[in-house]
Short mmCIF file of C-alpha atoms and ligand atoms in Angstrom, two decimals:
data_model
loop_
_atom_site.label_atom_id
_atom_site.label_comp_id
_atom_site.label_asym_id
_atom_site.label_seq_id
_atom_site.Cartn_x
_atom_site.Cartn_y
_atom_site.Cartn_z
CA UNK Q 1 27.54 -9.12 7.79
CA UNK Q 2 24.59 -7.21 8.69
CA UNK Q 3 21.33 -6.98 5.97
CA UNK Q 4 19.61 -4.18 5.57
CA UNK Q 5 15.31 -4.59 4.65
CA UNK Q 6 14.59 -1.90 2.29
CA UNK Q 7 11.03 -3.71 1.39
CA UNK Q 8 7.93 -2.52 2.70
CA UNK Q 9 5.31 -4.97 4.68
CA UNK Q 10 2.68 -6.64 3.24
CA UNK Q 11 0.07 -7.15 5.88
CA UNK Q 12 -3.90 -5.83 5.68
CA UNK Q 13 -4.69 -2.03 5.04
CA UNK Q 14 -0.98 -1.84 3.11
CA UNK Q 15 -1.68 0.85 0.63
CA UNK Q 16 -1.87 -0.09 -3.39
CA UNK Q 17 -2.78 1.35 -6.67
CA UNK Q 18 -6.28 3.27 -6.36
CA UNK Q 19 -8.87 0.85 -7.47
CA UNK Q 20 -6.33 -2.11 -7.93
CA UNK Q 21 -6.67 -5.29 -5.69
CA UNK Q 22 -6.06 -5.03 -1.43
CA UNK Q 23 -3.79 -7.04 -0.40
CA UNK Q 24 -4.89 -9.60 1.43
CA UNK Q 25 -3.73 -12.85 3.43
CA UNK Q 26 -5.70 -15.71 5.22
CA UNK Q 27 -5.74 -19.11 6.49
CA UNK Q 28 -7.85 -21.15 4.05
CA UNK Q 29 -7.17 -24.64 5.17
CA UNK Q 30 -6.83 -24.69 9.07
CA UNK Q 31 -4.72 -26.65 11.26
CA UNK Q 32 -8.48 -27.43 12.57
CA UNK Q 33 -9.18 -27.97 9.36
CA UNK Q 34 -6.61 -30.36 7.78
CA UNK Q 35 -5.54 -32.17 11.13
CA UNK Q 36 -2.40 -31.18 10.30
CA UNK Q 37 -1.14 -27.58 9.49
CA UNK Q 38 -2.26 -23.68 8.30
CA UNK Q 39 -2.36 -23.29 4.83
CA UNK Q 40 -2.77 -19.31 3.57
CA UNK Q 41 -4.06 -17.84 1.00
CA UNK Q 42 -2.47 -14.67 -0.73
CA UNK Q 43 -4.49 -12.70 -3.05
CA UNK Q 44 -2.31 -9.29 -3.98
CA UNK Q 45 -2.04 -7.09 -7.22
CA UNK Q 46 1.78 -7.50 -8.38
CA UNK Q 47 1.97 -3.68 -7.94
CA UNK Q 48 1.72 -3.50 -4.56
CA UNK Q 49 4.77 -2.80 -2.01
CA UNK Q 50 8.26 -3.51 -3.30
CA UNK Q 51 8.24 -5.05 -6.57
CA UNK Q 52 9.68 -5.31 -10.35
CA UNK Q 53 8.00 -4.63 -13.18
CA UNK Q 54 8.31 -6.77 -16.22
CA UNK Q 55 8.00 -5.18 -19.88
CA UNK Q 56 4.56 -6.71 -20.11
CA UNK Q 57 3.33 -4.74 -17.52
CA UNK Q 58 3.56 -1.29 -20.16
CA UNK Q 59 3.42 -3.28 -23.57
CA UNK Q 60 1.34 -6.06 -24.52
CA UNK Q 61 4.15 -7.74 -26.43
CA UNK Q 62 6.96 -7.16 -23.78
CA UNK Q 63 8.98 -9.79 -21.96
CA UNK Q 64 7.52 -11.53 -18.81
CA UNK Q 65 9.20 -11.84 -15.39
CA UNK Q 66 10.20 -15.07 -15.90
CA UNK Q 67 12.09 -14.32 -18.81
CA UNK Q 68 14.04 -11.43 -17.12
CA UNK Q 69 17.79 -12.28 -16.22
CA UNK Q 70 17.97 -12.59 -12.86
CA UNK Q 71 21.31 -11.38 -12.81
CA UNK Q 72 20.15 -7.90 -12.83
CA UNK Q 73 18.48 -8.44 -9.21
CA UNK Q 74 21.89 -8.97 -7.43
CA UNK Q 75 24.38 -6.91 -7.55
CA UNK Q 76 26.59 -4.27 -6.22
CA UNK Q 77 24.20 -1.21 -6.44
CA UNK Q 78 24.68 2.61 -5.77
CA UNK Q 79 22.25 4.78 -3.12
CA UNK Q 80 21.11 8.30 -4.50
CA UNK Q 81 20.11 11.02 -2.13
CA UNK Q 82 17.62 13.34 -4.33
CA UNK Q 83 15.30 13.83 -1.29
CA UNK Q 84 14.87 17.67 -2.67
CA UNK Q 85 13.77 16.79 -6.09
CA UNK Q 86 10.04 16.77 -7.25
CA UNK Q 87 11.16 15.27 -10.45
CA UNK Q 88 15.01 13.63 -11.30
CA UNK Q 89 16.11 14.73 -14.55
CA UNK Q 90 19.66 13.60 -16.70
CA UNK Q 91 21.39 16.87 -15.08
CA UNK Q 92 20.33 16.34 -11.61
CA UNK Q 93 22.74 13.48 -12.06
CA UNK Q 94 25.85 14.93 -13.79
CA UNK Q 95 28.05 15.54 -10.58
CA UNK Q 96 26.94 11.53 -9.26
CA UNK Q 97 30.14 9.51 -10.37
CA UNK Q 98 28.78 6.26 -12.26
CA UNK Q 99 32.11 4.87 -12.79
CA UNK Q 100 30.88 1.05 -13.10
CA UNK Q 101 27.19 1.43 -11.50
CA UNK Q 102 25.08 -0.85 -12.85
CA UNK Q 103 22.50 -0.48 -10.17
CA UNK Q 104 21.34 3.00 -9.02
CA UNK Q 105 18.82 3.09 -6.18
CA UNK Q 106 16.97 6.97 -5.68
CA UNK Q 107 16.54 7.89 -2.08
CA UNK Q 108 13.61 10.06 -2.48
CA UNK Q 109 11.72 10.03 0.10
CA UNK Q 110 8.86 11.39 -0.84
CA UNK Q 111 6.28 8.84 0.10
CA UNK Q 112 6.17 10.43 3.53
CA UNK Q 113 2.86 8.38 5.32
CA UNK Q 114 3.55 4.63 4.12
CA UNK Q 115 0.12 3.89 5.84
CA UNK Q 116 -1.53 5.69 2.69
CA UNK Q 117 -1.31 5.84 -1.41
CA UNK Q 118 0.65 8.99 -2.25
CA UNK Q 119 -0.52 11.62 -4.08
CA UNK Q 120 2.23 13.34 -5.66
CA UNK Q 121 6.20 11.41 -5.74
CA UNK Q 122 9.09 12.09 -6.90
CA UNK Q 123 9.12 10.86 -10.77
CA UNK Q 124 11.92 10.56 -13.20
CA UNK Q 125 12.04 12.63 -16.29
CA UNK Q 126 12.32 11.03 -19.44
CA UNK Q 127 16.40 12.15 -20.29
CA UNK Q 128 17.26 10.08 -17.54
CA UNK Q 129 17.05 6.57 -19.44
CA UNK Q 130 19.22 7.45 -22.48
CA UNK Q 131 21.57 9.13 -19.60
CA UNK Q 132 21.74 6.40 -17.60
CA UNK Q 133 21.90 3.98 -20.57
CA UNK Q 134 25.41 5.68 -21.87
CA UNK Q 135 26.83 4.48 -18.25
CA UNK Q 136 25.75 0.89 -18.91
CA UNK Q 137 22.78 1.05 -16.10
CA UNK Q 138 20.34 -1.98 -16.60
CA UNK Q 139 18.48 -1.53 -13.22
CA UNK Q 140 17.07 1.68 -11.71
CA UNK Q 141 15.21 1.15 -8.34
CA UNK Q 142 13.11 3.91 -6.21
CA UNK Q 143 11.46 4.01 -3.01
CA UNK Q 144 7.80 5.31 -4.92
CA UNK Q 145 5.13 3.62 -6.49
CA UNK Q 146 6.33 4.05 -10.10
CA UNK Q 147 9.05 5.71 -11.54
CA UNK Q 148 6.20 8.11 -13.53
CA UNK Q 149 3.98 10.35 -11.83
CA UNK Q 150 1.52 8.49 -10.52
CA UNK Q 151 -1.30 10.25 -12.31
CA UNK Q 152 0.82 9.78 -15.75
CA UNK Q 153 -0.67 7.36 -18.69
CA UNK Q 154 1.61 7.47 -20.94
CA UNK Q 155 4.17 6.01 -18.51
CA UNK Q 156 6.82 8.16 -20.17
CA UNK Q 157 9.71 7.24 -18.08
CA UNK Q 158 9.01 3.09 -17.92
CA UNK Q 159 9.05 3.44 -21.97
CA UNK Q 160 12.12 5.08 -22.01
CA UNK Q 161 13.69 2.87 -19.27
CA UNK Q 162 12.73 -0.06 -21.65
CA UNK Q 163 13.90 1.28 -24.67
CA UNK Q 164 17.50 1.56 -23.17
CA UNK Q 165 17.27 -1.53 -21.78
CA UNK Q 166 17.10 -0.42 -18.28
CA UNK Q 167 14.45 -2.70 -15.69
CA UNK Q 168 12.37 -1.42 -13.19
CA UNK Q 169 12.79 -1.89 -9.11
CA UNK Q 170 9.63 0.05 -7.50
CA UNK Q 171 8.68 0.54 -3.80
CA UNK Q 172 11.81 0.49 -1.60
CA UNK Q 173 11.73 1.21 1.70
CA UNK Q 174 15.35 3.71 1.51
CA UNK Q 175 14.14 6.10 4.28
CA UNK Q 176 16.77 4.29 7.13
CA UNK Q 177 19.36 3.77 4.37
CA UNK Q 178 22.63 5.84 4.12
CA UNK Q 179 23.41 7.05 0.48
CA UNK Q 180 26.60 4.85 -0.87
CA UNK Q 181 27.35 1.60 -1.82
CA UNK Q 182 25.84 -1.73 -0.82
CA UNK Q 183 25.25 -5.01 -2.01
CA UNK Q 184 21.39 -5.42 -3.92
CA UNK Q 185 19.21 -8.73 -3.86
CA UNK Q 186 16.16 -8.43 -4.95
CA UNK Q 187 14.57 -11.37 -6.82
CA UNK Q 188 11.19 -11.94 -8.20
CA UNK Q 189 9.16 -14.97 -8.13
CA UNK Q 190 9.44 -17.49 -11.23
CA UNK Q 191 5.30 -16.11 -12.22
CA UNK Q 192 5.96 -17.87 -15.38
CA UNK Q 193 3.18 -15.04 -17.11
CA UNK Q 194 4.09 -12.07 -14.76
CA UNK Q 195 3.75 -8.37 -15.54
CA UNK Q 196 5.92 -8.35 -12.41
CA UNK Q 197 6.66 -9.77 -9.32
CA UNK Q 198 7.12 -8.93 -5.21
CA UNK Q 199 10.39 -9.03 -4.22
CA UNK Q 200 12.36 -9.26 -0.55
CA UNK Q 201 14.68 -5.92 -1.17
CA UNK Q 202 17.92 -6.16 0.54
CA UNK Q 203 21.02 -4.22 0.77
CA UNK Q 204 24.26 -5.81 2.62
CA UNK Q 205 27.52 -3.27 3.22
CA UNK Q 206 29.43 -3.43 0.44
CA UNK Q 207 32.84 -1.80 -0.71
CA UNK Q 208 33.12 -0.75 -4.67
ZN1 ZN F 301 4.97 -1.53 -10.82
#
């Protein structure tokens, strides 16, 4: 059964949030060093690449990664093409059937140079989370740095994601990926305090 990477690489120069932390990897401890082996170090914001975002990350009193049911990482999930939208609002998605989708994944593609921070993306409008909510969604994933315009403050659409219950999957890599059913995993690390977490994105062929 073939896998298919939808996360992006995390190497040196890989774009993040405008004045947020580089990401950044090195050998600390040498095999020189130690005698023995290469030890890195990683030094990354949470934001950067493909990641989740936890609750805490919008609202000081919101759930942490580690509290977040894993359950909603892995999954059977459902491939959007929207890749002529500038924003995806609740009637954009009226004609998608969501007959037991618990997962939706939005094929945007509008981060076009993944060697630079976008500008503008794709963002979703706020009468998509009570939309999505009535067909029992509880993950929404996109292939953009947030799932707000990336200018936006008051984070309009992670609220009302939240407040239907719905978590967040940012930064896919969905530009080789056919829209349709696959399988998702996606799993963040157990950052006991996180306000997020990288994950390794895949998507296996699945049949609903
Ligand atoms: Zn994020």
């Amino acid at each position: 059964m073939s896998i298919i990477d939808i996360s992006r690489r995390l190497e040196q120069g890989t774009p993040t949030w405008p004045g947020d932390t580089p990401f950044s990897y090195s050998v600390s401890w040498s095999k020189e060093e130690s005698g023995s082996v290469n030890v890195g170090k990683l030094e990354m914001s949470i934001h950067t690449g493909t990641h989740v975002d936890a609750p805490f990350h919008f609202m000081n009193n919101g759930e942490r990664i580690y509290d977040l049911d894993l359950e909603l990482y892995v999954g059977p999930a459902l491939v959007v093409d929207v890749t002529n939208l500038s924003s995806i609002a609740a009637k954009d998605l009226e004609q998608i059937d969501l007959t037991n989708v618990s997962r939706i994944l939005f094929k945007t593609n509008s981060w076009t140079d993944y060697t630079k921070f976008p500008e503008e993306v794709t963002y979703i409008e706020a009468d998509v989370a009570p939309f999505l909510a009535k067909h029992n969604i509880k993950l929404i994933g996109v292939d953009v740095p947030s799932v707000d315009p990336l200018d936006s403050k008051e984070l309009q659409a992670h609220h009302a994601l939240h407040t239907h219950h719905i978590h967040i999957l940012e930064g896919l890599d969905l530009q080789n990926v056919t829209p349709g059913w696959y399988e998702l995993m996606a799993f963040p690390l157990p950052i006991v305090e996180g306000d997020g977490s990288p994950v390794r994105a895949v998507l296996r062929s699945h049949n609903k």
